[in-house]
Short mmCIF file of N, CA and C in Angstrom, two decimals:
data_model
loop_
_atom_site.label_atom_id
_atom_site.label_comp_id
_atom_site.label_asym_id
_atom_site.label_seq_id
_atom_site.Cartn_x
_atom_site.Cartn_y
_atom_site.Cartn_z
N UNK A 29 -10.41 -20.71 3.35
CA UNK A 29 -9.11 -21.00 2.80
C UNK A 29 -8.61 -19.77 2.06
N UNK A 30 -7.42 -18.93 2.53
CA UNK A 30 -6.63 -18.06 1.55
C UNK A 30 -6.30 -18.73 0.37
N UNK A 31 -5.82 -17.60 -0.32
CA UNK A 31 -5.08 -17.68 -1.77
C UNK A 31 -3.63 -18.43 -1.43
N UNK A 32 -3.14 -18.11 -0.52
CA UNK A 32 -1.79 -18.79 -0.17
C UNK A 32 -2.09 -20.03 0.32
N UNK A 33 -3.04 -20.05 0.99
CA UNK A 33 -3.08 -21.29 1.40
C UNK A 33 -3.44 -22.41 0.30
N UNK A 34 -4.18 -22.17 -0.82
CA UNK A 34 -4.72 -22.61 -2.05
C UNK A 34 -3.38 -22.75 -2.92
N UNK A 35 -2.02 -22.00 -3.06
CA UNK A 35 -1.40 -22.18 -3.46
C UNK A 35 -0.22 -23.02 -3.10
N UNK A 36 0.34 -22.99 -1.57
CA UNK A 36 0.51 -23.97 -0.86
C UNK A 36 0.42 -25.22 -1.45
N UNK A 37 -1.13 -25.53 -1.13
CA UNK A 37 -1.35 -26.72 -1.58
C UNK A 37 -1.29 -27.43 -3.02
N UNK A 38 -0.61 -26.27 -3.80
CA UNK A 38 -0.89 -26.96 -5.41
C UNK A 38 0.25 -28.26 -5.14
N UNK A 39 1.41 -27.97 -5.10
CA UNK A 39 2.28 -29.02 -5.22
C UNK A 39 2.79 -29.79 -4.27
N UNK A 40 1.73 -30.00 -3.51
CA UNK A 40 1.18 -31.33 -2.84
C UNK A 40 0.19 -32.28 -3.92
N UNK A 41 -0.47 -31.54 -4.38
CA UNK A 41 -1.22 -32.20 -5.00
C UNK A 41 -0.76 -32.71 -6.42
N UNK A 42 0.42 -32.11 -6.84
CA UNK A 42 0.95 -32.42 -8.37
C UNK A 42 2.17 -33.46 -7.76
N UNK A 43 2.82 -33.55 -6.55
CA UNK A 43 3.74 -34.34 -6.40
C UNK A 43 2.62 -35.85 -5.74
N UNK A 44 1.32 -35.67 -5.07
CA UNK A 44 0.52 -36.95 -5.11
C UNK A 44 0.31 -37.41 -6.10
N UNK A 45 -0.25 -36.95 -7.36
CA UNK A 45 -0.17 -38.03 -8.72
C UNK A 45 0.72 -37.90 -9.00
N UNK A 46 2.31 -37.92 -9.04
CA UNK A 46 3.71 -38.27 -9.20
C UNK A 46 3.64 -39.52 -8.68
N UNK A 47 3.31 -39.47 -7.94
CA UNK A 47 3.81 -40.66 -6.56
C UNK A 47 2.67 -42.11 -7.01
N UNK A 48 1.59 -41.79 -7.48
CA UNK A 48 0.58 -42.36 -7.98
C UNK A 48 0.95 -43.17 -9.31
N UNK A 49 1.30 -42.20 -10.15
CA UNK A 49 1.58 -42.74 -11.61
C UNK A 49 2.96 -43.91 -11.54
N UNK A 50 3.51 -43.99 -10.59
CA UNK A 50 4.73 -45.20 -10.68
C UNK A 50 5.91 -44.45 -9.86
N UNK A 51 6.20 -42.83 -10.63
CA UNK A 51 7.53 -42.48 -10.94
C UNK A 51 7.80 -41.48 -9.05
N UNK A 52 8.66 -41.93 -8.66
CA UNK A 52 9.36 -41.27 -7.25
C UNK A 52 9.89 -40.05 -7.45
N UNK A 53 9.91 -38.81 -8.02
CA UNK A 53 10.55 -37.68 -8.04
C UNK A 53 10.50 -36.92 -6.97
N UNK A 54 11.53 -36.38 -6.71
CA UNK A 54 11.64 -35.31 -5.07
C UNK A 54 10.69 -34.20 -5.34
N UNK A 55 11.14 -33.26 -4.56
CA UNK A 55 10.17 -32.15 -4.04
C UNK A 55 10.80 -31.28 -5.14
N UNK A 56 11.38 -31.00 -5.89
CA UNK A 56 12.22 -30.25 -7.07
C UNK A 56 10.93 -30.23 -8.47
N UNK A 57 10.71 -32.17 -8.66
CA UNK A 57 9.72 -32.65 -9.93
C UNK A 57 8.18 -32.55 -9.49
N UNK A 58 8.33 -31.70 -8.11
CA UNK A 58 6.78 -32.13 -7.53
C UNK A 58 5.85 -30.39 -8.22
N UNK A 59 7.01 -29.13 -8.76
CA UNK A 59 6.68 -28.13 -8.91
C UNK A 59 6.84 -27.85 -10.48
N UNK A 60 7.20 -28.74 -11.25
CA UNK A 60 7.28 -28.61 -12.36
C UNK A 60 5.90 -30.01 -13.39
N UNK A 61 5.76 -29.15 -14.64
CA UNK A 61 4.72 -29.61 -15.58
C UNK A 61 5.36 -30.46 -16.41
N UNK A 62 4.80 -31.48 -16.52
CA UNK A 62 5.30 -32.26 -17.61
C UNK A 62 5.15 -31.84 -18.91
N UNK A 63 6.06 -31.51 -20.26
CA UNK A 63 6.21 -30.95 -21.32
C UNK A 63 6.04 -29.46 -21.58
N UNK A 64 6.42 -28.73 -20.29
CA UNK A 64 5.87 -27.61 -20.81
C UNK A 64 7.38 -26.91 -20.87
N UNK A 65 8.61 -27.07 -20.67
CA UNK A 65 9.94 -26.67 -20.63
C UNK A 65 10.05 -25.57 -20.64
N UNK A 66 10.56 -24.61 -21.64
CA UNK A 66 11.20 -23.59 -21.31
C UNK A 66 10.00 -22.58 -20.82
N UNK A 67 8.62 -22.47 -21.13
CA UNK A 67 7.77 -21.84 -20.79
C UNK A 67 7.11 -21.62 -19.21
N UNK A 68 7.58 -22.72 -18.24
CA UNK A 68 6.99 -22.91 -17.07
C UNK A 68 7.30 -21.80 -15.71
N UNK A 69 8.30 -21.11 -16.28
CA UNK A 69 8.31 -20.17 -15.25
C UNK A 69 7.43 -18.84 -15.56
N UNK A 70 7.03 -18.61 -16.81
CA UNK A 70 6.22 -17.42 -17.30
C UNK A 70 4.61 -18.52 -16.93
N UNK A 71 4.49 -19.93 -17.03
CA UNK A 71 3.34 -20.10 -16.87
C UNK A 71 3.04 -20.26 -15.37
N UNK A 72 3.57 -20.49 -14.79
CA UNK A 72 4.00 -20.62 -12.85
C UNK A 72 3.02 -18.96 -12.56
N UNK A 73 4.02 -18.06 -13.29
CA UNK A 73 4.09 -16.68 -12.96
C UNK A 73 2.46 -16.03 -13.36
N UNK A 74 2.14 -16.72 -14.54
CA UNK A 74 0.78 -16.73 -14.90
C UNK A 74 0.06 -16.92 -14.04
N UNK A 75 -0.34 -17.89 -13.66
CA UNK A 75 -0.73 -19.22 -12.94
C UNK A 75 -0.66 -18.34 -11.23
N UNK A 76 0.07 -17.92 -10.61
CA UNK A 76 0.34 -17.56 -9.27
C UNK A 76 -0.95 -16.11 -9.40
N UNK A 77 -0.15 -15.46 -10.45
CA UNK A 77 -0.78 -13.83 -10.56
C UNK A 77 -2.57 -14.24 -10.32
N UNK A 78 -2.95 -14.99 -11.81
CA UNK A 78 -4.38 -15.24 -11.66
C UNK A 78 -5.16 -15.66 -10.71
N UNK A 79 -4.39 -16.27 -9.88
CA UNK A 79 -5.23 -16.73 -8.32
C UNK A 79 -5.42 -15.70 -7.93
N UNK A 80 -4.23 -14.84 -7.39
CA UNK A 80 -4.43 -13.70 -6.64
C UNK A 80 -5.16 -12.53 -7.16
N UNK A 81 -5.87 -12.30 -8.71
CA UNK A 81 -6.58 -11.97 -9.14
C UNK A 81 -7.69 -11.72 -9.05
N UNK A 82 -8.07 -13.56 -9.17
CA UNK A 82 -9.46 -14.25 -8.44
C UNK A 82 -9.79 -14.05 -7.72
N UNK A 83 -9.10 -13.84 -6.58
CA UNK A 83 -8.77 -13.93 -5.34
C UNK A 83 -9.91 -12.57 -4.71
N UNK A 84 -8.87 -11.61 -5.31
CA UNK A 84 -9.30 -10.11 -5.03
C UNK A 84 -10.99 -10.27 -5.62
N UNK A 85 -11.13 -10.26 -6.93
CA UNK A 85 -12.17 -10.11 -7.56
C UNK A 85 -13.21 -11.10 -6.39
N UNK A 86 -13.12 -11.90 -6.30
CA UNK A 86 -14.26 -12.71 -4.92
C UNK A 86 -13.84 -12.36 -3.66
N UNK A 87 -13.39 -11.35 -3.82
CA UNK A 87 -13.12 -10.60 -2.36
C UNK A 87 -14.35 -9.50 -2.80
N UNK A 88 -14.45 -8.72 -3.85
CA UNK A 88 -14.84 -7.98 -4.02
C UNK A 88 -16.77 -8.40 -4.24
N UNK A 89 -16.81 -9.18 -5.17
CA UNK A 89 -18.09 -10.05 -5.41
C UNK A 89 -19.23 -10.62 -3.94
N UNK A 90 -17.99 -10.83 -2.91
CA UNK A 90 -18.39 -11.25 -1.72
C UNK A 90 -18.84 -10.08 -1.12
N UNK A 91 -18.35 -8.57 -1.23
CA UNK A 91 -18.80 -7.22 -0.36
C UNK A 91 -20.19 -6.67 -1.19
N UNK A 92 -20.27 -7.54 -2.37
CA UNK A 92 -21.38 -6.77 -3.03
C UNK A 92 -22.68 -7.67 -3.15
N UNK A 93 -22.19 -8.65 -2.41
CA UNK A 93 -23.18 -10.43 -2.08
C UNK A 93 -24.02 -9.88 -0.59
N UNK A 94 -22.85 -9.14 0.30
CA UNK A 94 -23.42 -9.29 1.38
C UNK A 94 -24.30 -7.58 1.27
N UNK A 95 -23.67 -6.46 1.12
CA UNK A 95 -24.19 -4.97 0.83
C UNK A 95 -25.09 -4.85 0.31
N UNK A 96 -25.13 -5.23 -0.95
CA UNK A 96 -26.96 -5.11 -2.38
C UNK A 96 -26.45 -4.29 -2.55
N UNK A 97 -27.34 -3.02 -2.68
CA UNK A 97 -28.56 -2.72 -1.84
C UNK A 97 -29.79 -3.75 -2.64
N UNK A 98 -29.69 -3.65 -3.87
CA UNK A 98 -30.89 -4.81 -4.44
C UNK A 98 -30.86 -6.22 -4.68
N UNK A 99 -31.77 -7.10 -5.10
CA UNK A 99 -31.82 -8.61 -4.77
C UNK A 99 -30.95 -8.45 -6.44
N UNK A 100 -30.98 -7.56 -7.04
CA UNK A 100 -30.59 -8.29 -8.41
C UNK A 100 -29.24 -8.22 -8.52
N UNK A 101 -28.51 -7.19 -7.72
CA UNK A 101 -27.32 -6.73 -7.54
C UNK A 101 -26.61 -8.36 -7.05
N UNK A 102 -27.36 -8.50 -5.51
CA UNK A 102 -26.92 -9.94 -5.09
C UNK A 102 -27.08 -11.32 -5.80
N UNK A 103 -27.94 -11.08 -6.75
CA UNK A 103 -27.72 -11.77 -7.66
C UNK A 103 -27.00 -12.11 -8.79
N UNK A 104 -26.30 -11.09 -9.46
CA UNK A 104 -25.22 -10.51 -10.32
C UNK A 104 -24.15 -11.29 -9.67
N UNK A 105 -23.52 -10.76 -8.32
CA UNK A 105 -22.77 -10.92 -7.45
C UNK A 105 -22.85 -12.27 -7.04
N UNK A 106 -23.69 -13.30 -6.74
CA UNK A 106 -23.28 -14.67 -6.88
C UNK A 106 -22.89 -15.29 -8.14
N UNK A 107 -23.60 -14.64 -9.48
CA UNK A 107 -23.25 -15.45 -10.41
C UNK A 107 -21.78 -15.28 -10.55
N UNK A 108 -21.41 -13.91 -10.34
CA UNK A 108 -19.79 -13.69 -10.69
C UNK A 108 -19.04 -13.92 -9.84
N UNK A 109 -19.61 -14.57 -8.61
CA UNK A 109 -18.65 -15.45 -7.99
C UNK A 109 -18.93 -16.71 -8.11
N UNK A 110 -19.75 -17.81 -8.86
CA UNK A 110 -19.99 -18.50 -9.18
C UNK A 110 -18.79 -18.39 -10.81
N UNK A 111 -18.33 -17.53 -11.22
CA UNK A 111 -17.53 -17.35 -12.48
C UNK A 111 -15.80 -17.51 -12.08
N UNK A 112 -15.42 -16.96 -11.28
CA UNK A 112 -14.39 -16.66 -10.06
C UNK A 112 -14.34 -18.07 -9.49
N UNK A 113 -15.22 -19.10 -9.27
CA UNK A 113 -14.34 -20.38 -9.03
C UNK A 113 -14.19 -21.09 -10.25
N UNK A 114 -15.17 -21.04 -10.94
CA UNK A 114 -14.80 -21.93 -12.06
C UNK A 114 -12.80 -21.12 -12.91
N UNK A 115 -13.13 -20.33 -12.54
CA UNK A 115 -11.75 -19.68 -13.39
C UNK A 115 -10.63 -20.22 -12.38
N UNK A 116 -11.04 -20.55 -11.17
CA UNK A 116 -9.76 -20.85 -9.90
C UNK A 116 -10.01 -22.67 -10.42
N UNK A 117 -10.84 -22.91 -10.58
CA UNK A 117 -10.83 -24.27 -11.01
C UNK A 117 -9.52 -24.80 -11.93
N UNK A 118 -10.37 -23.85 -13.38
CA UNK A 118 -9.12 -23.88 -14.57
C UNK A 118 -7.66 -23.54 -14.28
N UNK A 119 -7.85 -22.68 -13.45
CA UNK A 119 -6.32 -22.06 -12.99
C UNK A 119 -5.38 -23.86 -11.97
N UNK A 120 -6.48 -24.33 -11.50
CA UNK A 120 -6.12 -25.20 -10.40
C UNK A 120 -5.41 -26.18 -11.83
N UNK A 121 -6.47 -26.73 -12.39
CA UNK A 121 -5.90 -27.92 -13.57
C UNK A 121 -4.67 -27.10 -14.77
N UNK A 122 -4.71 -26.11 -14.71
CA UNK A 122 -3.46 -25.96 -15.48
C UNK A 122 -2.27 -26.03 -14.99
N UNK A 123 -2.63 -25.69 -13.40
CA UNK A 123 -0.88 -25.68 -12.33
C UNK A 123 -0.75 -27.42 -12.34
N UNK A 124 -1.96 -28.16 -12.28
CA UNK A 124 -1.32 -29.63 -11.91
C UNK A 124 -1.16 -30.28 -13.32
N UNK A 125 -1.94 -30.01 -14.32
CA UNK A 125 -1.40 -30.41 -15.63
C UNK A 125 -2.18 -31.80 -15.81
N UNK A 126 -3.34 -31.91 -15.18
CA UNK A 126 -4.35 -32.79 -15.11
C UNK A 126 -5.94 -32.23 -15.33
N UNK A 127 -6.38 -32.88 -16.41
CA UNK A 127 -7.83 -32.72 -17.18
C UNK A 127 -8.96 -33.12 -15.93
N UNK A 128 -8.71 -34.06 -14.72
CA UNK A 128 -9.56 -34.27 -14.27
C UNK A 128 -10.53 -33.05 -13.55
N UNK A 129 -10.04 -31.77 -13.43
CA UNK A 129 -10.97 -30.88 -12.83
C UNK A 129 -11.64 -29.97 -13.67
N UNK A 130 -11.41 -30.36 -14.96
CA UNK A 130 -12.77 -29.97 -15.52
C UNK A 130 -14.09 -30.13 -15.29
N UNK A 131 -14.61 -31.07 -14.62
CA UNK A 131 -15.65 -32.02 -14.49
C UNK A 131 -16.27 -30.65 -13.66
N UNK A 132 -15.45 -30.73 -12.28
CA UNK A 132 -15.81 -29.76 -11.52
C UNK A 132 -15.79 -28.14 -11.57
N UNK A 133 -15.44 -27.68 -12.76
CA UNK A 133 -15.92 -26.47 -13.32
C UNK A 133 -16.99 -26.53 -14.02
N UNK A 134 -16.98 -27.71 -15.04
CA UNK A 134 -18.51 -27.45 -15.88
C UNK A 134 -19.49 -27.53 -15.07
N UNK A 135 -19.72 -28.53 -13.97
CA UNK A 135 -21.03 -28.53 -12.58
C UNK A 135 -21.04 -27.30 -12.04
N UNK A 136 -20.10 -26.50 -11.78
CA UNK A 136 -20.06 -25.06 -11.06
C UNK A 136 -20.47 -24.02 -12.30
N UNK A 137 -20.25 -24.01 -13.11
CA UNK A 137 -20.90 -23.19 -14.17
C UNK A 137 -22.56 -23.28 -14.81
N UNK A 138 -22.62 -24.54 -14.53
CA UNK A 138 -23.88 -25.33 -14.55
C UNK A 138 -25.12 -24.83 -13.55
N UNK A 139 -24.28 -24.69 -12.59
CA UNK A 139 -25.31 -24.73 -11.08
C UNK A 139 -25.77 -22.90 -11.05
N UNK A 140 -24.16 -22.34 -11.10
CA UNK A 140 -24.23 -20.42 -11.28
C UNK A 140 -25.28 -20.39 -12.07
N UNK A 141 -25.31 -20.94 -14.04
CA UNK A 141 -26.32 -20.55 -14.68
C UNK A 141 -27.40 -20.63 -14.17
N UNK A 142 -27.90 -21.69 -13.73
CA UNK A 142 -29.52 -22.16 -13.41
C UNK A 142 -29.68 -21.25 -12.24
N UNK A 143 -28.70 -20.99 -11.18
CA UNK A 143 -29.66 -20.36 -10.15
C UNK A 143 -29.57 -18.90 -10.60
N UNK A 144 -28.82 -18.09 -11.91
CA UNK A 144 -29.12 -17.14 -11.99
C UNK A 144 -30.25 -16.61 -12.64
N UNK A 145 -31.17 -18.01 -13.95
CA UNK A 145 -32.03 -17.71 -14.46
C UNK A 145 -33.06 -18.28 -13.44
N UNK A 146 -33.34 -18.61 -12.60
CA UNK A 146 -33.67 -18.91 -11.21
C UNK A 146 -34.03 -17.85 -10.52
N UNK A 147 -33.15 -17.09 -9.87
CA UNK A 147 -33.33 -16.06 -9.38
C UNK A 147 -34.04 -14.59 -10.23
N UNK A 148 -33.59 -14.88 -11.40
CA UNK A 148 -34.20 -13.63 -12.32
C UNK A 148 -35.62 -14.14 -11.90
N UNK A 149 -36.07 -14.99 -12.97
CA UNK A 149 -37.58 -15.30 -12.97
C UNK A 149 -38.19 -14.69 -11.73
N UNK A 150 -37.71 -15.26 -10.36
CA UNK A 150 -38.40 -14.57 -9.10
C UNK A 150 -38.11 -12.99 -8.98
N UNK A 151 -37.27 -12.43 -9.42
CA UNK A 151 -37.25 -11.22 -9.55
C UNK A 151 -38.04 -10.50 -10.30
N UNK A 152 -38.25 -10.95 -11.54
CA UNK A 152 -39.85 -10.62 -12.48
C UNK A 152 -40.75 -10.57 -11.72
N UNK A 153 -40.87 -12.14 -11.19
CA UNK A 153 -42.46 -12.59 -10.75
C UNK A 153 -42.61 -11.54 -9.42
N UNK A 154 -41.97 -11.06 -9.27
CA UNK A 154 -42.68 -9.81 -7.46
C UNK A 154 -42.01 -8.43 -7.55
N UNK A 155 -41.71 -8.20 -9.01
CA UNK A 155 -41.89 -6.94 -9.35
C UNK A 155 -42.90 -5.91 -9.53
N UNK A 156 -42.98 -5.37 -8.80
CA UNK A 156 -44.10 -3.92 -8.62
C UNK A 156 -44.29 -3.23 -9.64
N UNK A 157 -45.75 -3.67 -10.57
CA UNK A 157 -45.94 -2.78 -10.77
C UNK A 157 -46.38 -0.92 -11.12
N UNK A 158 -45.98 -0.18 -11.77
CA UNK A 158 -46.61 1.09 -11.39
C UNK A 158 -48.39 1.25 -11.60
N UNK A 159 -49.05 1.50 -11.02
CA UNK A 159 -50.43 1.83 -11.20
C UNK A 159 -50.81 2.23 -12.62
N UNK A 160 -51.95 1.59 -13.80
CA UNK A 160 -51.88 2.12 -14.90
C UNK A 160 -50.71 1.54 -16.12
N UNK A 161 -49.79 0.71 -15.52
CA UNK A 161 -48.65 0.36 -16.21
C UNK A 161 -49.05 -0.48 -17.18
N UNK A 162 -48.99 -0.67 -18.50
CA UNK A 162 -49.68 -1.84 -19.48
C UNK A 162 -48.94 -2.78 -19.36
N UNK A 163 -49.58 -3.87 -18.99
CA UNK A 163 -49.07 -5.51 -18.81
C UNK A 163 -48.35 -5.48 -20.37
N UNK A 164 -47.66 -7.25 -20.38
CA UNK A 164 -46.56 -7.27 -21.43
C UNK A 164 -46.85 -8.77 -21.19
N UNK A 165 -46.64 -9.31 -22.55
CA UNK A 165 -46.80 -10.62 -22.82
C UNK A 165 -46.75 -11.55 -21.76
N UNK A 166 -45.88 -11.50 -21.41
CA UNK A 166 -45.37 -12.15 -20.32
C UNK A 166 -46.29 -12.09 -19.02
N UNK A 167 -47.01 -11.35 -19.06
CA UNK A 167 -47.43 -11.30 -17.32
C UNK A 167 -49.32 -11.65 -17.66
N UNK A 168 -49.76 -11.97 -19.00
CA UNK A 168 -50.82 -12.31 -19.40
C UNK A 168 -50.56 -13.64 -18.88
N UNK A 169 -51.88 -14.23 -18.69
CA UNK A 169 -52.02 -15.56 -18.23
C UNK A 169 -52.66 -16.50 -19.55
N UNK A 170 -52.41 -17.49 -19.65
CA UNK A 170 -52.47 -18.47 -20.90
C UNK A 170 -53.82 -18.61 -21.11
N UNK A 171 -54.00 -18.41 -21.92
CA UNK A 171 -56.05 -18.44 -22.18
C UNK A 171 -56.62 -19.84 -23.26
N UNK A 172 -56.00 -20.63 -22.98
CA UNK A 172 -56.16 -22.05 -23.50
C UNK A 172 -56.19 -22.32 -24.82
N UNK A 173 -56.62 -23.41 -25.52
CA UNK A 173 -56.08 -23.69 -26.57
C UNK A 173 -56.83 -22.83 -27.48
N UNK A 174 -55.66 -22.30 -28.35
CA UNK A 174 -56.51 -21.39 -29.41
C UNK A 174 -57.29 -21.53 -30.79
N UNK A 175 -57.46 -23.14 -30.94
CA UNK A 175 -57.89 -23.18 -32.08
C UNK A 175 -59.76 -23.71 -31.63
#
């Protein structure tokens, strides 16, 4: 799905809960926010720019997902595109002026964190070390109870 095409679809989706909540407004009330008046064309303008922002930036996140050269790089690179939807998320619920897609940013921020401390850990655990290198807390093995 493009950015245009993502934008397209916003006010389809803000004139379906129109149509939902009782009230019949044309295709005019289907692009405008409820209470936000004189501000909505600087927030529209907001709102349009930041997609196409996003947009670019997970354009960019995606060339450095698939390139590396290292696992940690591609790892960087999912989390910050794992950051890049949640921000298209927020961007999505501020154009429709509905709280319900929060839900679905905090699970996407949720999921990025864990698989990035996820992926670290395995990046530790099959790291090479140099010959002679002095181990570090961490790579000692638990020597049972100490009392």
């Amino acid at each position: 799905m493009t950015c245009s095409a993502l934008l397209d679809m916003m006010p389809v989706v803000v004139a379906a809960g129109d149509t939902a909540s009782g009230g019949s407004h044309g295709a005019e009330a289907a692009r405008t926010l409820p209470g936000q008046g004189e501000m909505l064309p600087v927030l529209l303008f907001m709102v349009t720019a930041g997609v196409y922002v996003l947009c670019v930036g997970m354009a960019l996140c995606l060339w450095r997902l698939i390139r590396g050269p290292e696992l940690a790089d591609r790892v960087l690179a999912a989390d910050l595109l794992a950051l890049h939807v949640v921000g298209l998320v927020v961007l999505l619920t501020i154009y429709v002026g509905d709280l319900v897609f929060f839900d679905a940013a905090l699970v996407v921020s949720i999921i990025g964190f864990v698989s990035t401390v996820g992926f670290s850990q395995y990046i530790y655990a099959t790291a090479k070390r140099k010959p002679g290198e002095a181990r570090t807390d961490l790579d000692l093995e638990p020597q049972g109870d100490p009392a």
